[in-house]
Short mmCIF file of N, CA and C in Angstrom, two decimals:
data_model
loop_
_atom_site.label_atom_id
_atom_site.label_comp_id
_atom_site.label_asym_id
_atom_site.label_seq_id
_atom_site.Cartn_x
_atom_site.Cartn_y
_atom_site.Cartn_z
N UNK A 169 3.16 -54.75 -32.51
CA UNK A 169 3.45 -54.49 -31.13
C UNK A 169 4.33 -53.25 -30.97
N UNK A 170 4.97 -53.57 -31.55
CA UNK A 170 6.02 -52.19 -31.96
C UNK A 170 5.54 -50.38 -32.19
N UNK A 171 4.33 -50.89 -32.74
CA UNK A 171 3.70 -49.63 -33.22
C UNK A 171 2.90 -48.99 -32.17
N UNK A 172 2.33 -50.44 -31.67
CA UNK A 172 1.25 -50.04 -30.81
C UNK A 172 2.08 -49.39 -29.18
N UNK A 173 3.01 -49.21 -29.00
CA UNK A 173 3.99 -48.81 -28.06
C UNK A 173 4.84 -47.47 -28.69
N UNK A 174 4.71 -47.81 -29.57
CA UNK A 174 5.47 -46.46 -30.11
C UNK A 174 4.25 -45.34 -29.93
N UNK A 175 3.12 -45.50 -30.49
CA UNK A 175 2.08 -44.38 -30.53
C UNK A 175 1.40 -44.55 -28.87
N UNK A 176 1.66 -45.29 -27.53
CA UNK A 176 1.67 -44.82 -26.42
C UNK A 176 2.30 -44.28 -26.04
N UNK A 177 3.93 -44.31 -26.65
CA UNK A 177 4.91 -43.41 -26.35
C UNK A 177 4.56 -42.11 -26.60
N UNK A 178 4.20 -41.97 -28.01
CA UNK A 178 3.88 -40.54 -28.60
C UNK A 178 3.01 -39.66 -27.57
N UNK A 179 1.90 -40.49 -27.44
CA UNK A 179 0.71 -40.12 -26.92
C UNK A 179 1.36 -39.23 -25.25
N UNK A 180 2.48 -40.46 -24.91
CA UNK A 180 2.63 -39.64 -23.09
C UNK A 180 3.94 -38.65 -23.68
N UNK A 181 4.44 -38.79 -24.43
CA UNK A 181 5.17 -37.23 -24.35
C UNK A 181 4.53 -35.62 -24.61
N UNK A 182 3.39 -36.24 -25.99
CA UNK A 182 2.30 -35.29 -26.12
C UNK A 182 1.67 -34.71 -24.79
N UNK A 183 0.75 -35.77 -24.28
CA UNK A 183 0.69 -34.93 -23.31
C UNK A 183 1.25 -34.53 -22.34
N UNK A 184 2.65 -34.56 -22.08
CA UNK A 184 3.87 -34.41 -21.02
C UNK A 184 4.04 -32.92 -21.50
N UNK A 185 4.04 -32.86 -22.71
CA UNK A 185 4.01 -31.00 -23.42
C UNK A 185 3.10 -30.53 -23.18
N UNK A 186 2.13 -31.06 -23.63
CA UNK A 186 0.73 -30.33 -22.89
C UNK A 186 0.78 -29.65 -21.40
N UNK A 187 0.86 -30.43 -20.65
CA UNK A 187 0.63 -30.51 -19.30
C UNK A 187 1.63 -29.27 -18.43
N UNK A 188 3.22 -29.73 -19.36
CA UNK A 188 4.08 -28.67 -19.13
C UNK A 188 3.58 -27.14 -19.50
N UNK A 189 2.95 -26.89 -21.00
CA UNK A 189 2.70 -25.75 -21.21
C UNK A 189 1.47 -25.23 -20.06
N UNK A 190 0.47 -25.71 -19.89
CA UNK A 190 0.23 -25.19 -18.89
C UNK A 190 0.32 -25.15 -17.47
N UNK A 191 1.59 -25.65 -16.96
CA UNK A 191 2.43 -25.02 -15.69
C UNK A 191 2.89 -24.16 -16.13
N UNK A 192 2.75 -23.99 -17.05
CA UNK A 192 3.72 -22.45 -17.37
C UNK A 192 2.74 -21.37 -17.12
N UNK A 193 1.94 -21.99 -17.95
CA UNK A 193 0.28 -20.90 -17.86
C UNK A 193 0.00 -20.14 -16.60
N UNK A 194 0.05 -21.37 -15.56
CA UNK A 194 -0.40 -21.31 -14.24
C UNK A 194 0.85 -20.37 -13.41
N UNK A 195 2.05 -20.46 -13.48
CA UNK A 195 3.20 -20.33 -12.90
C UNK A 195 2.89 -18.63 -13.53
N UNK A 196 2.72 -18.38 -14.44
CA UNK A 196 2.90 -16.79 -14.97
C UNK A 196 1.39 -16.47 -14.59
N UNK A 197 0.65 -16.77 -14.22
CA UNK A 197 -0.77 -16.14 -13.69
C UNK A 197 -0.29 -16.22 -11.86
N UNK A 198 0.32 -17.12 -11.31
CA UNK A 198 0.92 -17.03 -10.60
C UNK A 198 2.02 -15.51 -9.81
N UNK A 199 2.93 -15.24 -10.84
CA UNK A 199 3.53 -14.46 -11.16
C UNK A 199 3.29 -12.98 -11.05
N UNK A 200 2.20 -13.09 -11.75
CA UNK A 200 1.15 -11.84 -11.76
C UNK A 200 0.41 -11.14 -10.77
N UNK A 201 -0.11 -12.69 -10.53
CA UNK A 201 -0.77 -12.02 -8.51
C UNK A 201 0.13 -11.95 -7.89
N UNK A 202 1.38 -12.33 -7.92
CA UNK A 202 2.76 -11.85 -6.49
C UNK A 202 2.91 -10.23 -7.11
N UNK A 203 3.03 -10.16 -7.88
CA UNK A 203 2.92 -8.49 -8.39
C UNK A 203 2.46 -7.71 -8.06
N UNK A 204 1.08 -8.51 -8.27
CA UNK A 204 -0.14 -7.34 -8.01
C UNK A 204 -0.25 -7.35 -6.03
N UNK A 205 0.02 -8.75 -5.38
CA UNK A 205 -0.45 -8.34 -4.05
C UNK A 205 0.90 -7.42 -3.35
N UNK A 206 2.55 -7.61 -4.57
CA UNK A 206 3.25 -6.60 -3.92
C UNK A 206 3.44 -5.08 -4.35
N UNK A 207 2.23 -4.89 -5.16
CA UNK A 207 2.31 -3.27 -5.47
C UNK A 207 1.07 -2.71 -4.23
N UNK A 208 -0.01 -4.00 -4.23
CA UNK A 208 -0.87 -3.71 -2.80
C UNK A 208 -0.16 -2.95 -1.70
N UNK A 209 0.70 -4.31 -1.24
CA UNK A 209 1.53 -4.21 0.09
C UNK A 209 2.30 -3.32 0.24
N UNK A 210 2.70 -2.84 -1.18
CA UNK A 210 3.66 -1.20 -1.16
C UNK A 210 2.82 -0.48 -0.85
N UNK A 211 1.28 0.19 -1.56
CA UNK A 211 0.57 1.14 -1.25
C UNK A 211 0.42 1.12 0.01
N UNK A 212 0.40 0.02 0.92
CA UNK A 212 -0.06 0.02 2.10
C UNK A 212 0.86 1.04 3.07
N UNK A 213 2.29 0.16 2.86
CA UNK A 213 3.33 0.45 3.33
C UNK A 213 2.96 2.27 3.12
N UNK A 214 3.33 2.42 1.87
CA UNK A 214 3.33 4.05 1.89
C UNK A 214 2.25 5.01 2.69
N UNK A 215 1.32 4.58 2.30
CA UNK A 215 -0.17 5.02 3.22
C UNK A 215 0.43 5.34 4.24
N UNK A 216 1.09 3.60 5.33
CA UNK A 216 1.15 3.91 6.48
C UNK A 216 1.94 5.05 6.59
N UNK A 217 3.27 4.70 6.39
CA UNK A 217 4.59 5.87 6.28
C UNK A 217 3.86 7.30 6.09
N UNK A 218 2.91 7.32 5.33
CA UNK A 218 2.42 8.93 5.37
C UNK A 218 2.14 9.26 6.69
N UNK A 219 0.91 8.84 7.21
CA UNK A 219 0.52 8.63 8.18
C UNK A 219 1.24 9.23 9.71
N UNK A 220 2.60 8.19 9.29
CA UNK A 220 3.44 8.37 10.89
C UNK A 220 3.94 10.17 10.76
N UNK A 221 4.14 9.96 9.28
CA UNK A 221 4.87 11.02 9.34
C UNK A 221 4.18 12.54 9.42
N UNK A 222 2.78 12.70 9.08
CA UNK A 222 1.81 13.45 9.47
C UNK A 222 1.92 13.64 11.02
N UNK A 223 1.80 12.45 11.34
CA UNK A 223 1.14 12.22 13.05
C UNK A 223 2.77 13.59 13.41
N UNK A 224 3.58 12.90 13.29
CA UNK A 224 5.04 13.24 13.77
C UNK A 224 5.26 15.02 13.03
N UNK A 225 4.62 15.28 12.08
CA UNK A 225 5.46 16.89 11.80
C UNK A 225 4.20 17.39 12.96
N UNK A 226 2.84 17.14 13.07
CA UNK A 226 1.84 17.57 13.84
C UNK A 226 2.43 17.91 15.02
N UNK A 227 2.80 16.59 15.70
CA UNK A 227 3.77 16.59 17.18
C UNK A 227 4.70 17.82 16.94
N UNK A 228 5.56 18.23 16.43
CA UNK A 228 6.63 18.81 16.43
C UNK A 228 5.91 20.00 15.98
N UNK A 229 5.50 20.34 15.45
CA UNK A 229 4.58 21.64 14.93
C UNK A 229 3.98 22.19 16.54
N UNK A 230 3.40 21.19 17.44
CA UNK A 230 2.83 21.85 18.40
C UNK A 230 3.92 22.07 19.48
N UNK A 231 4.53 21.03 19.38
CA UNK A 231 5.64 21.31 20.72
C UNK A 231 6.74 22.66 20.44
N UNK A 232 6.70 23.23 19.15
CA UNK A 232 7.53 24.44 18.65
C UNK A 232 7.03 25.17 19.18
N UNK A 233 5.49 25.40 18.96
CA UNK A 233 4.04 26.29 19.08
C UNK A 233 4.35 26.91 20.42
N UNK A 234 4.53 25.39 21.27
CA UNK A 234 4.41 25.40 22.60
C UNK A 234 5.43 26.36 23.56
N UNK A 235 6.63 25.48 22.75
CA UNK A 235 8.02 26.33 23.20
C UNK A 235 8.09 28.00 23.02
N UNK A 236 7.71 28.14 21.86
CA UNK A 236 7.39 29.87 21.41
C UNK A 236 6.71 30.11 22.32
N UNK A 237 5.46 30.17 22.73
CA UNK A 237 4.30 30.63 23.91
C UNK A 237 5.03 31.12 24.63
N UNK A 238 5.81 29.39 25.69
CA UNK A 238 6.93 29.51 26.62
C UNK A 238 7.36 30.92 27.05
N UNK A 239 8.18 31.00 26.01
CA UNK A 239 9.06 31.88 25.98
C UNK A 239 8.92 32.98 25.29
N UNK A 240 7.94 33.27 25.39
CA UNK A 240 6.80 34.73 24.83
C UNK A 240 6.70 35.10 26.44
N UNK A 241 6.30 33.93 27.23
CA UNK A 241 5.57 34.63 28.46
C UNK A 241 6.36 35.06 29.25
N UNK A 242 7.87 34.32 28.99
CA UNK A 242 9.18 34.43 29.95
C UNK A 242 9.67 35.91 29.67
N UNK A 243 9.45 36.46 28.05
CA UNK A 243 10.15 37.75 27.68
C UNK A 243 8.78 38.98 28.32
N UNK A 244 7.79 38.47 28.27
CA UNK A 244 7.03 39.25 28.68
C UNK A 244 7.12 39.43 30.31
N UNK A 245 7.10 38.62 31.06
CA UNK A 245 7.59 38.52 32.56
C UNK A 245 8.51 39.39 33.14
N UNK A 246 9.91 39.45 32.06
CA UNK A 246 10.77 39.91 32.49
C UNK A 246 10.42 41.28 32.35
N UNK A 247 9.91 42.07 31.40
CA UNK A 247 9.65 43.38 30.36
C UNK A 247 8.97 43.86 31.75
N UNK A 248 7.86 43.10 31.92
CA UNK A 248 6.94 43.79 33.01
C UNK A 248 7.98 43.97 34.56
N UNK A 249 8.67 43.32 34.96
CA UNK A 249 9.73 43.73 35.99
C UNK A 249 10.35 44.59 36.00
N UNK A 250 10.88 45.29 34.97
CA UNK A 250 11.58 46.32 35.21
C UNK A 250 11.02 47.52 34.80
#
């Protein structure tokens, strides 16, 4: 009786190791995809950030453009007055 309880014992710690090693398995494949979907979510991020920041030197590139014109036509205005 003794024996026969001892080697059910064996048997559920055995597989209690088992079972543990692969949560581990799972937990580090786990691990891996949080990695991989946060090097994704960075590229994204950066993409966007390019993006704004394109949109934004564009803006400012034309409104300079704009201002110069401006005040091209203002120096020319005056030139022709006198």
């Amino acid at each position: 009786m003794k024996r026969i309880l001892g080697l059910i014992g064996a048997a559920v710690l055995t597989a209690g190791a088992v079972l543990a090693q692969d949560g581990a398995k799972d937990n580090a494949k786990k691990a891996g995809q949080d990695v991989k979907e946060a090097g994704k979510d960075t590229g994204r991020a950066a993409k966007h950030t390019g993006k704004a920041v394109a949109k934004g030197t564009k803006k400012g590139a034309n409104k300079a453009a704009d201002a110069t014109e401006n005040g091209a036509r203002k120096v020319k205005r005056k030139t022709n007055d006198q």
